XYZ file of C-alpha atoms in Angstrom:
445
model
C -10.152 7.649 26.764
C -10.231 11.253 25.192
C -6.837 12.915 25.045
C -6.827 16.539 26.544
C -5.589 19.458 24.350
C -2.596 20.848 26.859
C -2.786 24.510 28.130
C -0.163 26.663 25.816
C 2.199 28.432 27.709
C 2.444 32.270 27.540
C 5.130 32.802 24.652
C 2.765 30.589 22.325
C 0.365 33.152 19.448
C -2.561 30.135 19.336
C -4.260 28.932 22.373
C -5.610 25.393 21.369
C -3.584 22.907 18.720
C -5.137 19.927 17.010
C -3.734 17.210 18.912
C -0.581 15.501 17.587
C -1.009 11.951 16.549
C -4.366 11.910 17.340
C -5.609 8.682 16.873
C -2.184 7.724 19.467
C -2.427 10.716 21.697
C -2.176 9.920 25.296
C -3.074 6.405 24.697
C -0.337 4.343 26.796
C -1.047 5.061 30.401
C 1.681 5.283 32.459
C -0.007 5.727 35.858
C -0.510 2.525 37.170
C 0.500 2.181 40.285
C 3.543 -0.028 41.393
C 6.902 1.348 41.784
C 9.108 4.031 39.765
C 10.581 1.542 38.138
C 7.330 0.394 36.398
C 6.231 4.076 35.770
C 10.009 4.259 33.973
C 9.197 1.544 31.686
C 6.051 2.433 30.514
C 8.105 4.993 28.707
C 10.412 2.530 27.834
C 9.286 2.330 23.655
C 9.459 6.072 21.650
C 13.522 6.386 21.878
C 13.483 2.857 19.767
C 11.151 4.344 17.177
C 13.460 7.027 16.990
C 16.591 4.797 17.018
C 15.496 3.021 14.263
C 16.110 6.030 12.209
C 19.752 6.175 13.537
C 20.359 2.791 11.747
C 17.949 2.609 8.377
C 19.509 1.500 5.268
C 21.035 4.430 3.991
C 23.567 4.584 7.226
C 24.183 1.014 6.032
C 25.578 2.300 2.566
C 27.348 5.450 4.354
C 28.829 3.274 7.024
C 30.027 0.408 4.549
C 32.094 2.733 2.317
C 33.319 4.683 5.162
C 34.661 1.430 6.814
C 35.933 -0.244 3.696
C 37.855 3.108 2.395
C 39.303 4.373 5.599
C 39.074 1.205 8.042
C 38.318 1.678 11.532
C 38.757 5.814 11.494
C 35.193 7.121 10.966
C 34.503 5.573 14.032
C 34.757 8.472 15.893
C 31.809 10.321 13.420
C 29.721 7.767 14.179
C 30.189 8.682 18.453
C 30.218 12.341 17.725
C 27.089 11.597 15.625
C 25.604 9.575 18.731
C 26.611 12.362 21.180
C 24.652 14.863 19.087
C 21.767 12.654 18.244
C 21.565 12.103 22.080
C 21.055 15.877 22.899
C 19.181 16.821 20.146
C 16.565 14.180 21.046
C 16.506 15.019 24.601
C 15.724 18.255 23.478
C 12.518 17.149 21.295
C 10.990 15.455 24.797
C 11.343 17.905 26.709
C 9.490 20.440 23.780
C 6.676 18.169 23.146
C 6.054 17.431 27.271
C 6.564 21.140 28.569
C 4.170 22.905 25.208
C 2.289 19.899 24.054
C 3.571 20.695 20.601
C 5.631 18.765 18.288
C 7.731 20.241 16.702
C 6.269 21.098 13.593
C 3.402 22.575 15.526
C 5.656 24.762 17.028
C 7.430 26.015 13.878
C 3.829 26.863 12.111
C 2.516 28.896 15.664
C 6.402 30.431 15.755
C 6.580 31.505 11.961
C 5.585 33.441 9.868
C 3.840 31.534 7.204
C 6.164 32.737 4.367
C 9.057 30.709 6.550
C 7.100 27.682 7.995
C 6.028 26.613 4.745
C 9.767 26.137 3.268
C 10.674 24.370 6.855
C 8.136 21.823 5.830
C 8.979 21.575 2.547
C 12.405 20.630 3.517
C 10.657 18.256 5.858
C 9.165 16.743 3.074
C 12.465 16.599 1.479
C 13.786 15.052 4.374
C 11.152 12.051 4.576
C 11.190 11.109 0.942
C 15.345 10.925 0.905
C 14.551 8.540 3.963
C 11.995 6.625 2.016
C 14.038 6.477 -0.998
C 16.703 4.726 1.361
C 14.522 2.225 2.756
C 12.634 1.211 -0.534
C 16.081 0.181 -2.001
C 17.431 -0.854 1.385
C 14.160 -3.378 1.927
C 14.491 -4.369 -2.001
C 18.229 -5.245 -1.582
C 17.370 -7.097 1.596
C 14.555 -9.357 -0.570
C 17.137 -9.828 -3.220
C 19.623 -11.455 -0.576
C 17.210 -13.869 1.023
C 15.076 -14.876 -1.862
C 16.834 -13.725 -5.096
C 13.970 -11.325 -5.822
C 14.820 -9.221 -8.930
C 15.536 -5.605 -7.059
C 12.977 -3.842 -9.665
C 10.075 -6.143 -8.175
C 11.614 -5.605 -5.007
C 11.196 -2.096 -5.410
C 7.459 -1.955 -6.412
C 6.754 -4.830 -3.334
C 7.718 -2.263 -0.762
C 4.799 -0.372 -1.976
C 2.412 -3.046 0.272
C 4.137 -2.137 3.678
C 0.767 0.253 4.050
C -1.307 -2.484 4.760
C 1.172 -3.468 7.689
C 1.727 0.179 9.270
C -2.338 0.256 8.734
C -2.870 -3.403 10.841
C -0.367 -2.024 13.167
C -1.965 1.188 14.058
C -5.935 -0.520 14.635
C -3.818 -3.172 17.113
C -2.713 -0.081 19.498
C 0.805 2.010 19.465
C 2.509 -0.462 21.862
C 2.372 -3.581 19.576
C 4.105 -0.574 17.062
C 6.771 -0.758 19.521
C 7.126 -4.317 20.252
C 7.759 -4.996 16.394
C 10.378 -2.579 16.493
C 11.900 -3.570 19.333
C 11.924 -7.105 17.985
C 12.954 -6.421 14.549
C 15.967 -4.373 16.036
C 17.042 -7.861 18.654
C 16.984 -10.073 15.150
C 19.522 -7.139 13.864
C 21.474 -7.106 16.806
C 22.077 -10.699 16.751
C 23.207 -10.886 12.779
C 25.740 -8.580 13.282
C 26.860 -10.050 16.820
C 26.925 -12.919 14.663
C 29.022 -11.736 12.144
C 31.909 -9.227 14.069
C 32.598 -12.481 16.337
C 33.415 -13.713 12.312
C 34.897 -10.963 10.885
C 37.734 -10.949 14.327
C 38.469 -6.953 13.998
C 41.368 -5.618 15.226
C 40.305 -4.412 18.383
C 42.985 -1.754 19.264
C 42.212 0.022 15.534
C 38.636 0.157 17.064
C 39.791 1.441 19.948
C 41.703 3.784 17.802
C 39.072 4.539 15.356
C 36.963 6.777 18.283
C 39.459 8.603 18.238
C 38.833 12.089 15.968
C 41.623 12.740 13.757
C 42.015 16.173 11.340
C 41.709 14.091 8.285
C 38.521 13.726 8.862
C 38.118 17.457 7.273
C 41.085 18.019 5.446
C 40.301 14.634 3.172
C 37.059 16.036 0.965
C 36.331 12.307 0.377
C 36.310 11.391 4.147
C 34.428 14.607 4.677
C 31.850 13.350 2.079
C 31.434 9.873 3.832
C 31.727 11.190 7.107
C 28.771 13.560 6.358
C 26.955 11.004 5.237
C 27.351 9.291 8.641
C 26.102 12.759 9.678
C 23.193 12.569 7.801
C 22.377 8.705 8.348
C 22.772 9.596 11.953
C 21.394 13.314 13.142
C 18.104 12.776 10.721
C 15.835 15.643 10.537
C 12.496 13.513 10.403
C 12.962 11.700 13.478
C 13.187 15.356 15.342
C 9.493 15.984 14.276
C 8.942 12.150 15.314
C 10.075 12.360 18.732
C 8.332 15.107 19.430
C 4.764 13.527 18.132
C 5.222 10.218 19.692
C 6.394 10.994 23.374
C 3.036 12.151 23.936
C 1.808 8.486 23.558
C 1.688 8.186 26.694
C -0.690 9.751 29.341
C 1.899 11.479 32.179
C -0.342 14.354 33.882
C -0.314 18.109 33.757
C 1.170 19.416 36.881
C 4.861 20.185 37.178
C 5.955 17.303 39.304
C 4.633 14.904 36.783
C 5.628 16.419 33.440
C 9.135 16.495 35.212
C 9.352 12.706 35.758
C 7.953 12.096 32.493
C 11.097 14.279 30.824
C 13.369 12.462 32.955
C 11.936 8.590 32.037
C 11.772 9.956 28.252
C 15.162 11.214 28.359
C 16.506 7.467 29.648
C 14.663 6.115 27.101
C 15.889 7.951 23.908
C 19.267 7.497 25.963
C 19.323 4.323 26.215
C 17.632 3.375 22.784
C 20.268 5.849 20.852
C 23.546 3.900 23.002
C 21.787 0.932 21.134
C 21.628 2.314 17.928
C 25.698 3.673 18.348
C 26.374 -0.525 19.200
C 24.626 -1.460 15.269
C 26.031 1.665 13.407
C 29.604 0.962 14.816
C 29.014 -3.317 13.928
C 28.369 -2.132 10.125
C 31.275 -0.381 10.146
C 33.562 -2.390 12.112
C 32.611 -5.156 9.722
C 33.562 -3.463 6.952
C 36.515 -2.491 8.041
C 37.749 -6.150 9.421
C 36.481 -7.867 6.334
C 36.831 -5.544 3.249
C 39.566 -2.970 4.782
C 41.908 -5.703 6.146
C 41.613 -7.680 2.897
C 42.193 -4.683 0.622
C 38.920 -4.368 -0.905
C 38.858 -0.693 -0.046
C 35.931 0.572 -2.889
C 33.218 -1.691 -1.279
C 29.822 0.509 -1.380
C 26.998 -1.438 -2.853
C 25.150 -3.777 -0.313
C 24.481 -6.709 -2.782
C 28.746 -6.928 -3.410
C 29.283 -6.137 0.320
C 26.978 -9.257 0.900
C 28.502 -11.407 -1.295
C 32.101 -10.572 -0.426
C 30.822 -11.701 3.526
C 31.092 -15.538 2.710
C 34.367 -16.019 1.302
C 35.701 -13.472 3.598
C 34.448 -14.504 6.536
C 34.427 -18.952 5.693
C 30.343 -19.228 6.096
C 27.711 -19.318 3.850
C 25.417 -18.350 6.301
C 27.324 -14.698 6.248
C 25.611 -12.933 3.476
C 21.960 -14.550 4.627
C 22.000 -13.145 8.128
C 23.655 -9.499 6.041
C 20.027 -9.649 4.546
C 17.873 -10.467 7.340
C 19.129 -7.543 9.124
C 19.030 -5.317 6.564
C 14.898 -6.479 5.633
C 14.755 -6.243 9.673
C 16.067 -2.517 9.050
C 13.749 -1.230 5.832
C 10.600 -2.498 7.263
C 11.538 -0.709 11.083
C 11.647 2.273 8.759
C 8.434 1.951 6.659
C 6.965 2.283 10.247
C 8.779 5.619 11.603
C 9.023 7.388 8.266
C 4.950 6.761 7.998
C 4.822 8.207 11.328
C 6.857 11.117 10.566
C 5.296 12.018 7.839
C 1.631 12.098 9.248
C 3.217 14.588 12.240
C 4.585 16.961 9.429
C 1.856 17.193 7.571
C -0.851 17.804 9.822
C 1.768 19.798 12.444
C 2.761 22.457 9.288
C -0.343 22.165 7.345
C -3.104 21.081 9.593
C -4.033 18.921 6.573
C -5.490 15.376 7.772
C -5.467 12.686 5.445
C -6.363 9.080 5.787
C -3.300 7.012 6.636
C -3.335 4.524 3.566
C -3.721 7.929 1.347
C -0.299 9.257 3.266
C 1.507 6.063 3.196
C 0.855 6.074 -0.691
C 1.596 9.573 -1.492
C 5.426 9.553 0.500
C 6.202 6.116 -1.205
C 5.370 6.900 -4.522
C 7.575 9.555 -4.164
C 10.147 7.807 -2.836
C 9.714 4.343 -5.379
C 9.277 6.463 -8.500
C 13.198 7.624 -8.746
C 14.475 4.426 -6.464
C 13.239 2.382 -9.598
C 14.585 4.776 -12.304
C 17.141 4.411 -10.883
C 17.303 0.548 -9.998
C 16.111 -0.191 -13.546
C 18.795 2.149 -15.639
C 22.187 1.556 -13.283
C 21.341 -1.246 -11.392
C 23.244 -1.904 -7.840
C 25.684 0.594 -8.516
C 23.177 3.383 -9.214
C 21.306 2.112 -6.064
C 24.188 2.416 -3.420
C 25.192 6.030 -4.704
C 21.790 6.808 -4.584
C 21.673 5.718 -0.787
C 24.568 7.624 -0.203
C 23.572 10.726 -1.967
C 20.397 10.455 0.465
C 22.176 10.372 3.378
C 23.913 13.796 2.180
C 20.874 15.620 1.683
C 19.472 14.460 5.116
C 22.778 16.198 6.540
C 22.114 19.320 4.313
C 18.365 19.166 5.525
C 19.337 19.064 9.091
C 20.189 22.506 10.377
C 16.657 23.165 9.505
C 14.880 21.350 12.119
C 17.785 21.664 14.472
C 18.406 25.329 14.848
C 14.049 25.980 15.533
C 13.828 22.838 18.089
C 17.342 24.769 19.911
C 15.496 28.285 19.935
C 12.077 26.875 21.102
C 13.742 24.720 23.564
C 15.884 27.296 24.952
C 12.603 30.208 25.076
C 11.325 30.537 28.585
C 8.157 31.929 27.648
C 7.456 29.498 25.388
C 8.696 26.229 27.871
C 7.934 27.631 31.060
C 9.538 26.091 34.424
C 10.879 23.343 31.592
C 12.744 25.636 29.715
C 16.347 23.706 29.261
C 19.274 24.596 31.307
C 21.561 27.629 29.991
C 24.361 24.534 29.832
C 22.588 22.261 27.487
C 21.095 25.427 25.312
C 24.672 26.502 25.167
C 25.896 22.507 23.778
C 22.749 22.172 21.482
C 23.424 25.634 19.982
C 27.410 24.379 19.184
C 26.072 20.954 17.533
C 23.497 23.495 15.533
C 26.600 25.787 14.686
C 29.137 22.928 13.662
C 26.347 20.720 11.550
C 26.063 24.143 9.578
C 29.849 24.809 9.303
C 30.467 20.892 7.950
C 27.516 21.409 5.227
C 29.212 24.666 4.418
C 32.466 23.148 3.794
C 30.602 19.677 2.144
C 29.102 22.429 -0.456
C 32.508 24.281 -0.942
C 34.322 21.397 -1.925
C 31.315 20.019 -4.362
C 31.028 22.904 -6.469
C 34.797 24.303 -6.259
């Protein structure tokens, strides 16, 4: 069935948009019949695309050091991170369902085109340091399980088009169903391997806990910006704005207000989730590479190889990989995504999907395997980490335009968010700015 191209509301300069995610727009129906309950899970399936972003391979690297160097106390960046991340996405459902824009639609009608073209620029910037993460993430992963060499490792990540192609002709809900059961096999490894590792569950307790060190300590600043960065990610705010309107939820009021609600349980629930797998990777690194003294743990490949004797199983450092293979292909898929719903929402430029997919990860394998070839693992995991930094730096960019639209009553209409949640978006805006300030203060001085 054809999509309909929504009605702008008042405060928007163009009166028809090119549909976002075209091919996917308004495809999963969630009007049919049977009880609320039913109508809530047929939204049930965007916040896990998003999630998956929450907990790609870069957080891995981030959340490894942070645990191994400072044990169980970056916990509580991780939570504040989640917090955040759970606002900020709430935020891109409820732009996308009360304009019918994502968000990078709404930055090219809002701006002036000497401004929207740096925001996607820095979008661009934004996907590649996430692709760059998951090519050596998915690499490391095929180096674990089958003792692939990481260079061909590298260049094999290059054939994940073919499965985001297969993927899309099959229908956006079998999208969803991979990811959901890519992220169950993760879940499980790590279950697996914290029942292992036996933390110390009072220094987790602990750990959520914020403590000033966190930005007095330009190290733990560092890492803990990383988290940041692993965690808030600018892409997946231009994602979850494209791929809530999957599904087919009606025009009027009443029905664009349930449809916020069920998307805002969703992301909710799928970001709570993603909190339980970022705080395993670092809880594991803190029981089993803290606790033992190994406290300069940062490449994967050691951290996986350290599992076995420090946990007594063999099957440690196997399940380490799984779940991190589990993690780079989830984000082949959203980063593909994301990429299509910058460049056609800033650009309006449509290109086939295999042409896309090529273009973002040859930009992203070109300096992975530089730098895999020249430094090996230890090039690899500061490259991850360095990633994860520039995400954070990338961040206030996308954040600060989805707070303003959000918070515009012309522009969202009866939707427009509450003066509460404009007023708590606007702080997480103000403070993600402040920490990059200080991250660049104590880099160059």
């Amino acid at each position: 069935m054809d999509a309909i191209k929504p009605k702008p509301a008042a405060g928007w300069r163009q009166d028809s948009l090119d549909l976002s995610l075209a091919d996917v727009h308004g495809s999963v129906n969630t009007h049919n019949g049977g009880s609320k309950l039913r109508r809530m899970m047929a939204f049930a399936g965007p916040g896990y695309l998003v999630a998956v972003g929450y907990m790609d391979p870069g957080n891995w690297a981030t959340s490894l050091a942070g645990g191994s160097k400072f044990g169980y106390a970056l916990l509580s960046v991780a939570l504040l991170s989640n917090l955040m991340a759970i606002v900020l996405q709430s935020l891109c459902a409820r732009l996308a369902i009360a304009s019918g824009r994502d968000l990078a639609q709404a930055c090219r009608d809002a701006f002036p085109r000497y401004v929207a073209v740096p925001l996607w620029a820095l979008a661009e910037i934004a996907i590649i340091a996430t692709d760059i993460a998951e090519v050596i993430g998915t690499a490391i992963g095929l180096n674990l399980i089958f003792g692939l060499p990481l260079e061909l490792g590298v260049l094999l990540t290059a054939l994940d088009v073919f499965l985001i192609l297969y993927l899309q002709r099959l229908g956006f809900r079998w999208i969803e169903a991979l990811i959901i059961t890519l992220l169950g096999v993760i879940a499980f490894c790590f279950a697996f391997q914290i029942v292992l590792a036996d933390p110390d569950w009072g220094g987790v307790v602990r750990g959520f806990l914020p403590t000033t060190d966190i930005v007095r300590d330009p190290q733990m600043l560092y890492l803990a910006l990383g988290i940041l960065g692993a965690t808030v990610m600018p892409h997946n705010l231009y994602l979850h704005s494209g791929i809530v309107q999957t599904r087919r939820y009606g025009k009027t009021l009443p029905e664009k207000r349930e449809a916020l609600t069920f998307a805002t349980i969703d992301s909710t629930l799928a970001l709570t989730f993603a909190l339980l797998i970022n705080a395993a990777i670092l809880i594991l690194a803190a029981a089993a590479f803290h606790a033992h003294g190994k406290t300069e743990v940062v490449e994967l490949g050691d951290a996986s190889s350290l599992l076995a004797p420090l946990l007594g199983m063999a099957i440690a450092p196997t399940l380490f990989g799984i779940a991190l293979l589990c993690c780079g292909i989830n984000s082949t898929v959203t980063a593909t995504l994301a990429g299509q719903i910058v460049m056609e929402g800033f650009l309006q430029i449509k290109l086939k999907p295999w042409i896309r997919r090529a273009v973002t990860r040859g930009l992203a394998i070109i300096p992975a395997s530089i730098v895999t070839i020249w430094f090996g693992d230890k090039g690899t995991s500061e490259l991850l980490i360095l990633t994860q930094v520039v995400l954070s730096l990338q961040l206030s960019f996308a954040v600060f335009p989805l707070v303003m639209f959000t918070a515009n009553k012309a522009k969202m209409g009866a939707l427009v968010a509450p003066r509460w949640l404009s007023v708590i978006a606007y702080l997480i805006a103000v403070a993600i700015a402040l920490l990059n300030v200080k991250l660049l203060a104590d880099i160059f001085f």
